[in-house]
PDB file of C-alpha atoms in Angstrom:
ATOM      1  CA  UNK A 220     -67.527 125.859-193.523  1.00 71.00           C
ATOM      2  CA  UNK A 221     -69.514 123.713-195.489  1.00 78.00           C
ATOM      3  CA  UNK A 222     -67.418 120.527-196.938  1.00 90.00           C
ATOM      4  CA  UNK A 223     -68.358 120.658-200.676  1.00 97.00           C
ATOM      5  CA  UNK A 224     -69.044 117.727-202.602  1.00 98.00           C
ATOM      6  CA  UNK A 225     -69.587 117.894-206.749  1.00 98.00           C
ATOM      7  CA  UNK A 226     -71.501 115.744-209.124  1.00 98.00           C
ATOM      8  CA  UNK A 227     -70.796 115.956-212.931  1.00 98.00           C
ATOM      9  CA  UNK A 228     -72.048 113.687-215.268  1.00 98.00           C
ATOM     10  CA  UNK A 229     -69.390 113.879-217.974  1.00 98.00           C
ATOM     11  CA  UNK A 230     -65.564 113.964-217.552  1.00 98.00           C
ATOM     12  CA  UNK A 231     -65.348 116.814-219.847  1.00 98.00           C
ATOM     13  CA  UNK A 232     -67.450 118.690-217.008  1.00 98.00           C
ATOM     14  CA  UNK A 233     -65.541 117.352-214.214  1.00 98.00           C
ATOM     15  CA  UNK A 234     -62.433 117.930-215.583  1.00 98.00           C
ATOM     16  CA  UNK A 235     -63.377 121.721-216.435  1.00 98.00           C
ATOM     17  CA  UNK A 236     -63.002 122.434-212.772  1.00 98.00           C
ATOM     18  CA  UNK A 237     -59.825 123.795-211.148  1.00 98.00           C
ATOM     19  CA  UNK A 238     -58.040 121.580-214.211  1.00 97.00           C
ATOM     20  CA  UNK A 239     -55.163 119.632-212.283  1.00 95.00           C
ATOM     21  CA  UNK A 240     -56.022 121.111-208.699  1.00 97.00           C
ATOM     22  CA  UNK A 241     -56.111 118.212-206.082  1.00 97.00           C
ATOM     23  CA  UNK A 242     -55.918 114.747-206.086  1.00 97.00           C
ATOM     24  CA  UNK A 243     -56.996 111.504-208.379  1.00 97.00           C
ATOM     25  CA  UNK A 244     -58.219 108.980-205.978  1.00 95.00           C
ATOM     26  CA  UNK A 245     -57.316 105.852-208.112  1.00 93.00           C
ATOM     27  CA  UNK A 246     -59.003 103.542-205.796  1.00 94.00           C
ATOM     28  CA  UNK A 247     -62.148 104.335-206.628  1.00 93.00           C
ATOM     29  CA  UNK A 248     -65.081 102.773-208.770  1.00 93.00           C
ATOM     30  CA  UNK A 249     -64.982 105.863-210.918  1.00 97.00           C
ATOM     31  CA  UNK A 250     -63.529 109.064-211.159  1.00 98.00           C
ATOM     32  CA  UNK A 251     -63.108 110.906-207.830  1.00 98.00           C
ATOM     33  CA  UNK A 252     -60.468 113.807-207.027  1.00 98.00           C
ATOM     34  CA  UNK A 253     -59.934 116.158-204.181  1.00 96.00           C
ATOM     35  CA  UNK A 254     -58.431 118.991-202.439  1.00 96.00           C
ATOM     36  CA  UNK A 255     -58.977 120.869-199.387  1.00 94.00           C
ATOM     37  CA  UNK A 256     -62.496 122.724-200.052  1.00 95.00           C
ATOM     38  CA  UNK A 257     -63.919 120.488-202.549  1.00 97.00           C
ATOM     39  CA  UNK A 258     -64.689 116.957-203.297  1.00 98.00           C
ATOM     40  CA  UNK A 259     -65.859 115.598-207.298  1.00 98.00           C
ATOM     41  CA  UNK A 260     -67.312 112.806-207.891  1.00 98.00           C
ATOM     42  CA  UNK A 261     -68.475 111.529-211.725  1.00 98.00           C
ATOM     43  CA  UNK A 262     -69.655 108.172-212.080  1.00 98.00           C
ATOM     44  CA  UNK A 263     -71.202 108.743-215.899  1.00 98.00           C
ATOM     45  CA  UNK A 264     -74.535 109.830-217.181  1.00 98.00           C
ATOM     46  CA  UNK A 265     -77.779 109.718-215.509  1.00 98.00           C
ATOM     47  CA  UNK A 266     -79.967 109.375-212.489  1.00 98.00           C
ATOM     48  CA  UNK A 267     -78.181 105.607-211.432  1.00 98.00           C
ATOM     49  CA  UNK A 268     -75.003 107.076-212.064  1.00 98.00           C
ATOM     50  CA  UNK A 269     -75.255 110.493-210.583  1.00 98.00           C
ATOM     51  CA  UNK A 270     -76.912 108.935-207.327  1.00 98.00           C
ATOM     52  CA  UNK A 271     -73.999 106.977-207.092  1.00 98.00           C
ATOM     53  CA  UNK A 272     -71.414 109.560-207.150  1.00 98.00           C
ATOM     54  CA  UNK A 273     -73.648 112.059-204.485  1.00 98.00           C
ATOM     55  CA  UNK A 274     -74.073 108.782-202.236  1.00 98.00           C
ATOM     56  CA  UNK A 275     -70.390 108.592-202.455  1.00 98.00           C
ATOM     57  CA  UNK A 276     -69.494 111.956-201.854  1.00 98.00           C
ATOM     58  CA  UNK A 277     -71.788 111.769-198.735  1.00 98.00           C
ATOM     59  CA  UNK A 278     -69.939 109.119-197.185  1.00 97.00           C
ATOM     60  CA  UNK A 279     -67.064 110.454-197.125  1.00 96.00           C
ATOM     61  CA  UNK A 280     -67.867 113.430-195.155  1.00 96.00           C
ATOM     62  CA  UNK A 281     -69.984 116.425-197.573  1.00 96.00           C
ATOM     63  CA  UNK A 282     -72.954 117.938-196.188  1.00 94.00           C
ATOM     64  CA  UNK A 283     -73.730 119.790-199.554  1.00 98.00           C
ATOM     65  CA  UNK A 284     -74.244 118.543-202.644  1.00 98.00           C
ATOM     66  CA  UNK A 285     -73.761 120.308-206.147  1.00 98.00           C
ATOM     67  CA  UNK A 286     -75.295 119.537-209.430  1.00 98.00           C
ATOM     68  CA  UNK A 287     -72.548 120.737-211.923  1.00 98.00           C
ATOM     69  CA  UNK A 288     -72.060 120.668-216.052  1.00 98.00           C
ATOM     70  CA  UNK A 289     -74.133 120.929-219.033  1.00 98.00           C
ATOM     71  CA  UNK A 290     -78.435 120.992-220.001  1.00 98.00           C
ATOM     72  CA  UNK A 291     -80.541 121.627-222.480  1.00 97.00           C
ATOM     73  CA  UNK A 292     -82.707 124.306-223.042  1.00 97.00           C
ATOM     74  CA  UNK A 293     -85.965 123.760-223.268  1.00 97.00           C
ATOM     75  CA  UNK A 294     -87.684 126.922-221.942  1.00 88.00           C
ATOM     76  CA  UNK A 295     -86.942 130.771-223.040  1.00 85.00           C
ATOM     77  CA  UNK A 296     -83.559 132.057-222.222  1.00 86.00           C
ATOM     78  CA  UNK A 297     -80.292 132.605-223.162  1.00 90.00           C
ATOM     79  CA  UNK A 298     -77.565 129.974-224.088  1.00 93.00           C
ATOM     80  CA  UNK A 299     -75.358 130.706-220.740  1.00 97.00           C
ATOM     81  CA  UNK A 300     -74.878 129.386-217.013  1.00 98.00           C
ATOM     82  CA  UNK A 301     -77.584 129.433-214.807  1.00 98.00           C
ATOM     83  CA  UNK A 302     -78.380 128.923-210.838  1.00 98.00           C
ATOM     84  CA  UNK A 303     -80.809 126.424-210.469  1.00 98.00           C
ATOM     85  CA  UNK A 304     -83.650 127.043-208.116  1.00 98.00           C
ATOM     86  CA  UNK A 305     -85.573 123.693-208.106  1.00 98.00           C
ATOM     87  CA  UNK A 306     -85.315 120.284-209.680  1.00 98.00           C
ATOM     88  CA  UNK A 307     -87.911 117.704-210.850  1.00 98.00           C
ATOM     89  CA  UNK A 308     -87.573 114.328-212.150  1.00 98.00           C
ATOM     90  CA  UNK A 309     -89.970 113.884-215.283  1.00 97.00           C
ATOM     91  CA  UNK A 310     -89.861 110.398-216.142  1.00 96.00           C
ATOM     92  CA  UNK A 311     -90.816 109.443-212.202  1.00 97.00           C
ATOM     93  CA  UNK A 312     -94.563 108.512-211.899  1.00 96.00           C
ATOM     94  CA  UNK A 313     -97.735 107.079-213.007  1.00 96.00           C
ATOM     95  CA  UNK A 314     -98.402 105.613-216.515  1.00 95.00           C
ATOM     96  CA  UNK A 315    -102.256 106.171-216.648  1.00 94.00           C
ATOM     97  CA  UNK A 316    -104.663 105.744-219.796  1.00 88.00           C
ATOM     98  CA  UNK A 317    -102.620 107.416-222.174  1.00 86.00           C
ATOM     99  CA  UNK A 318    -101.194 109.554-219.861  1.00 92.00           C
ATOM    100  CA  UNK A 319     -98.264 109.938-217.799  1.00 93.00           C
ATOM    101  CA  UNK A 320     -98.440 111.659-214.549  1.00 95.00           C
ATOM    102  CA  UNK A 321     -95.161 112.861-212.732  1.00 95.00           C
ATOM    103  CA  UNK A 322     -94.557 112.502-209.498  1.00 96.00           C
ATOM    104  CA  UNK A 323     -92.204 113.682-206.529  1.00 95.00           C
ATOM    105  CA  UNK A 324     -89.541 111.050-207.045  1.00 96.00           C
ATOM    106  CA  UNK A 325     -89.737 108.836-204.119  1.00 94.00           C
ATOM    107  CA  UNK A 326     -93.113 109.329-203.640  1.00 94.00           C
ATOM    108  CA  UNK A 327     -95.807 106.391-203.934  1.00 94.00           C
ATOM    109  CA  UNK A 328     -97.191 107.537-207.587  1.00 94.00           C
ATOM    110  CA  UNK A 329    -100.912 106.993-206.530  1.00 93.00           C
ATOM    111  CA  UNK A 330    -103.573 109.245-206.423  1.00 92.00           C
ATOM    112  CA  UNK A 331    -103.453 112.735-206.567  1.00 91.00           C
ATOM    113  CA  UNK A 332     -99.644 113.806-207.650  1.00 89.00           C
ATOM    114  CA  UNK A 333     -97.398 115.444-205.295  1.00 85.00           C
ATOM    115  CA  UNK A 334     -95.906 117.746-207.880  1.00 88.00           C
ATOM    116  CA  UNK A 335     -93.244 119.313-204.620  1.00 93.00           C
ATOM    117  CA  UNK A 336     -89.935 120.593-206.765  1.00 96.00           C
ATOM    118  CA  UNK A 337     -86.690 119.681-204.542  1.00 98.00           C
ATOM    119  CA  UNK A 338     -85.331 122.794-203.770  1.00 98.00           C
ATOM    120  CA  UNK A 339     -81.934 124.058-203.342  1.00 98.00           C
ATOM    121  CA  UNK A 340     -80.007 126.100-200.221  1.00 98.00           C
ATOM    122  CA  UNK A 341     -80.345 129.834-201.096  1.00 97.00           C
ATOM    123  CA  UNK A 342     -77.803 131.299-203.802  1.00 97.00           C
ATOM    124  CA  UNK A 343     -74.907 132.709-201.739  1.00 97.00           C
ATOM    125  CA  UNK A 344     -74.028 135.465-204.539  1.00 97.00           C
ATOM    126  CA  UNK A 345     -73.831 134.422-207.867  1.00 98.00           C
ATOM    127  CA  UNK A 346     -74.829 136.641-210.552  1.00 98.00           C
ATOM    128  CA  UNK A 347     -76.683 134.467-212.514  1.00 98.00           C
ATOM    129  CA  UNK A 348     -80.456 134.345-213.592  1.00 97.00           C
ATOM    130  CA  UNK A 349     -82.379 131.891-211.884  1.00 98.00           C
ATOM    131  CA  UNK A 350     -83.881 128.298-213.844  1.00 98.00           C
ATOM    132  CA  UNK A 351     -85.649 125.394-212.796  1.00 98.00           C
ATOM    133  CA  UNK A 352     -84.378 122.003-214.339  1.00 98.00           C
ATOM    134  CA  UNK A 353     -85.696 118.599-214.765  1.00 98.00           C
ATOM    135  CA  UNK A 354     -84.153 115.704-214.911  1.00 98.00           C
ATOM    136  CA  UNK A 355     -84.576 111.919-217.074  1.00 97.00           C
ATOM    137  CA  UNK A 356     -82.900 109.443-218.606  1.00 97.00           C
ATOM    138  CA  UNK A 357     -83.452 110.343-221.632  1.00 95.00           C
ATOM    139  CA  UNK A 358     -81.781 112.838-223.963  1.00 95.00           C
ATOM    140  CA  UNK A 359     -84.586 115.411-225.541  1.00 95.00           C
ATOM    141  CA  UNK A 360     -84.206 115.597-229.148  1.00 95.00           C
ATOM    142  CA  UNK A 361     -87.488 116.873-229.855  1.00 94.00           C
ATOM    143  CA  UNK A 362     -88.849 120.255-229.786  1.00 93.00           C
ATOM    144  CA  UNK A 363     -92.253 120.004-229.605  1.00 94.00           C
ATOM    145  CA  UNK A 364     -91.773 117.683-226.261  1.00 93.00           C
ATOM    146  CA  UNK A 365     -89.198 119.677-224.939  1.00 95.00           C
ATOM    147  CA  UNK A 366     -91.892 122.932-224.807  1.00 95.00           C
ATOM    148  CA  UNK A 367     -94.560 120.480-223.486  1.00 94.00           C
ATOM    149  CA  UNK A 368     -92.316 119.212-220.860  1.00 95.00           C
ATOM    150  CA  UNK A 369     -91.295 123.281-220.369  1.00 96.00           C
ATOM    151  CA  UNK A 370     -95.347 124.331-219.680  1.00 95.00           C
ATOM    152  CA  UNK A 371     -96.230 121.322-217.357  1.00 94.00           C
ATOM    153  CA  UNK A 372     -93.073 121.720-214.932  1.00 96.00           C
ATOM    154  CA  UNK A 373     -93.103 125.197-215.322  1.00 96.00           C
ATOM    155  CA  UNK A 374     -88.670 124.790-215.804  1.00 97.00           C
ATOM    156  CA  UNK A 375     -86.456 125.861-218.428  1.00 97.00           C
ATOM    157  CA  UNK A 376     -83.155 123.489-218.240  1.00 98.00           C
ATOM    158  CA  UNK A 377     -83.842 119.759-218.383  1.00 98.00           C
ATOM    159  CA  UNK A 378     -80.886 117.708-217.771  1.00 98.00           C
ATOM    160  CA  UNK A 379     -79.968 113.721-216.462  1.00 98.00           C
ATOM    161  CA  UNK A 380     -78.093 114.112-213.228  1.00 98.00           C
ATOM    162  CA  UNK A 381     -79.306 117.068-210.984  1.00 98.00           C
ATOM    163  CA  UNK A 382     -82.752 115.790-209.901  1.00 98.00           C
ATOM    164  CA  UNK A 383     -81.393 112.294-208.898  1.00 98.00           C
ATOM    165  CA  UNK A 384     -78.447 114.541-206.864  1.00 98.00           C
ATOM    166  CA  UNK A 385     -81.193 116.612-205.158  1.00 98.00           C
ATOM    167  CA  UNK A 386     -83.042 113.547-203.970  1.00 98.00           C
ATOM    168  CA  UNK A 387     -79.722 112.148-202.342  1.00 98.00           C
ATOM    169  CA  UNK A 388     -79.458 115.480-200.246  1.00 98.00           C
ATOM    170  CA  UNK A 389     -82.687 115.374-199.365  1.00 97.00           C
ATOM    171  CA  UNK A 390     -82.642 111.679-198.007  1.00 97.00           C
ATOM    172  CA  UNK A 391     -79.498 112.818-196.071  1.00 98.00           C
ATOM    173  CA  UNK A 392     -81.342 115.718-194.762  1.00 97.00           C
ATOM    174  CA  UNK A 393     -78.193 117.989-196.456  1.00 98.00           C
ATOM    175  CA  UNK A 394     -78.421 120.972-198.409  1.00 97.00           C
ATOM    176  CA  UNK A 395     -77.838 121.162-202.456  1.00 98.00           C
ATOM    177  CA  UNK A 396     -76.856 123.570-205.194  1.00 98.00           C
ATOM    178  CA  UNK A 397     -76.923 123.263-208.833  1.00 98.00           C
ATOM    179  CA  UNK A 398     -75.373 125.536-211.960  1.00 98.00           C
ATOM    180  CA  UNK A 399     -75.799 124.103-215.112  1.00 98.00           C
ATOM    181  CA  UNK A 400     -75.139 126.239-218.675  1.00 98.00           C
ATOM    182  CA  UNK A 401     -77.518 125.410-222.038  1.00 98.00           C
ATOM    183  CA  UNK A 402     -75.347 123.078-224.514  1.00 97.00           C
ATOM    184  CA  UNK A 403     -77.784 122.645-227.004  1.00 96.00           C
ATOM    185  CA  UNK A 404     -81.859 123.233-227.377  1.00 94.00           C
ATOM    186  CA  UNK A 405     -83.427 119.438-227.306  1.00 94.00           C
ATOM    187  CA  UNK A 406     -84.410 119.787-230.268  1.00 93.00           C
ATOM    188  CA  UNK A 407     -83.660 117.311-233.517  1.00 93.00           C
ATOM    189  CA  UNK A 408     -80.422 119.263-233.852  1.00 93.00           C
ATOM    190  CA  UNK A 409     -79.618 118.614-230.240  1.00 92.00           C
ATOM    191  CA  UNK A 410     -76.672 116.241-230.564  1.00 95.00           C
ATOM    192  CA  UNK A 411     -74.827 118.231-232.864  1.00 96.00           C
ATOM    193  CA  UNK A 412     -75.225 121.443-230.937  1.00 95.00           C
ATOM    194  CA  UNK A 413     -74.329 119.080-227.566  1.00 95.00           C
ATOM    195  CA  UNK A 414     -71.505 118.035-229.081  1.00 96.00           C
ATOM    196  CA  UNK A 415     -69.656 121.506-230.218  1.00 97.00           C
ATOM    197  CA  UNK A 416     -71.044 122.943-227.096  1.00 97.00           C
ATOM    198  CA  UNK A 417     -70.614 120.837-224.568  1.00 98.00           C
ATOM    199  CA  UNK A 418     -66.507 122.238-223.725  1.00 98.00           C
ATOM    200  CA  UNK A 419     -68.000 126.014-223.566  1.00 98.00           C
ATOM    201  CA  UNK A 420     -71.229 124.750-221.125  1.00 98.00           C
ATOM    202  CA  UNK A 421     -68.873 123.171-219.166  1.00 98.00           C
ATOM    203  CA  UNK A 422     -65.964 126.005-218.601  1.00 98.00           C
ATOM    204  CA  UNK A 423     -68.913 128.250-217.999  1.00 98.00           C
ATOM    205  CA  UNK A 424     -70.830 126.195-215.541  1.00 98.00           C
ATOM    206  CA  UNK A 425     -67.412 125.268-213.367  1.00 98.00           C
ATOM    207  CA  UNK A 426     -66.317 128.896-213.078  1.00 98.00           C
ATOM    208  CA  UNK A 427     -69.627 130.032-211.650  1.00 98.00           C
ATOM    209  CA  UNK A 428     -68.872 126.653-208.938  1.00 98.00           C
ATOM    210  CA  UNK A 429     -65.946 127.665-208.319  1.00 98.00           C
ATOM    211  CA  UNK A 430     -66.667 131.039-207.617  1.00 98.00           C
ATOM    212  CA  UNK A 431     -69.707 129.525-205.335  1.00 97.00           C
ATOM    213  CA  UNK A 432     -67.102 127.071-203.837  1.00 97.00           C
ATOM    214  CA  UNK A 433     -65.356 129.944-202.477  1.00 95.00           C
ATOM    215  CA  UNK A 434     -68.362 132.431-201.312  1.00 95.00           C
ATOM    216  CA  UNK A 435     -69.163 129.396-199.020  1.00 93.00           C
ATOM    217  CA  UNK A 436     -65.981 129.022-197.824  1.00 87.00           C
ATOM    218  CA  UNK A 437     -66.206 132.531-196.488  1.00 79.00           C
ATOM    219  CA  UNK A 438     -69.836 131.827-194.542  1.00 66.00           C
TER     220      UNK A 438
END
């Protein structure tokens, strides 16, 4: 069995899953509670932060790594959970006469760019459309960007955790998952929308990892 370690970004995500199952570990840097199948970890928004939390989770023992909470929409779709089935990071790359040209993260950004999504372990049985997300430090509050950024990555979620995650797993050589539901559209109503949305994205995105959590268990 798999020993399952989870990444949110917000504590209104974290705490959406399994409310008051397992234990606060108050000795450390940031908010961290287990139980027997699961380990979360949520250090606060971003790549920094969510690299921090998956590095953590990894030392103490989980060999995969999933991207849970909230995104934004910035593809077609409905406003619901989704599985995600690759991850970019779209503020990693080359600034070039007024250009900028994404990279793989961790890649050396010269030359031709290697363009190479991270990808995630197969889904083991959710019931849940499929979406590819990327992922910046930056919150999208404009919809014009948001569709340009939807056409050159090909994705339809873009989020500030899950790409950063996907590149800890892959320096650890360990496998990752990600299920993220649409809290608002990045677009100039974005924050609003985020912020009457965000408890609804949440619920919806840790039942789905739960019920992952479990299928797992039974592999």
């Amino acid at each position: 069995m798999p020993k399952i370690g989870i990444v949110t970004g917000l504590l209104e995500e974290a705490d959406a899953f399994r409310p008051g199952v397992g234990r606060i570990r108050r000795e450390m840097p940031f908010y961290f509670r287990e139980d027997e199948d699961f380990m979360l970890a949520c250090a606060g928004i971003g790549k920094v932060n969510g690299s921090m939390a998956a590095s953590t989770l990894v030392s103490r023992g989980c060999d995969l790594l999933v991207s849970m909470g909230s995104a934004g929409r910035i593809g077609k779709g409905e406003d619901q959970a989704y599985w995600l089935g690759g991850a970019y990071q779209h503020d990693y790359g080359a600034c070039r006469r007024e250009e900028f040209v994404a990279f793989r993260a961790g890649s050396l950004p010269f030359g031709e760019p290697d363009r190479q999504p991270f990808l995630p372990i197969d889904n083991p049985g959710l019931d849940l459309p499929t979406a590819t997300i990327i992922t910046g430090d930056c919150f999208i509050e404009d919809e014009g960007r948001a569709g340009a950024m939807s056409l050159d990555f090909d994705a339809e979620l873009v989020d500030m955790e899950t790409g950063a995650v996907a590149q800890v797993a892959a320096m650890h050589n360990i496998g990752w998952a990600g299920v993220r539901a649409v809290s608002d559209g990045a677009n100039e109503d974005g924050a609003n929308e985020f912020k009457t949305q965000l408890l609804n994205a949440a619920r919806m995105a840790a039942s789905q990892v739960d019920k992952m959590v479990q299928l797992l268990q039974r592999v």
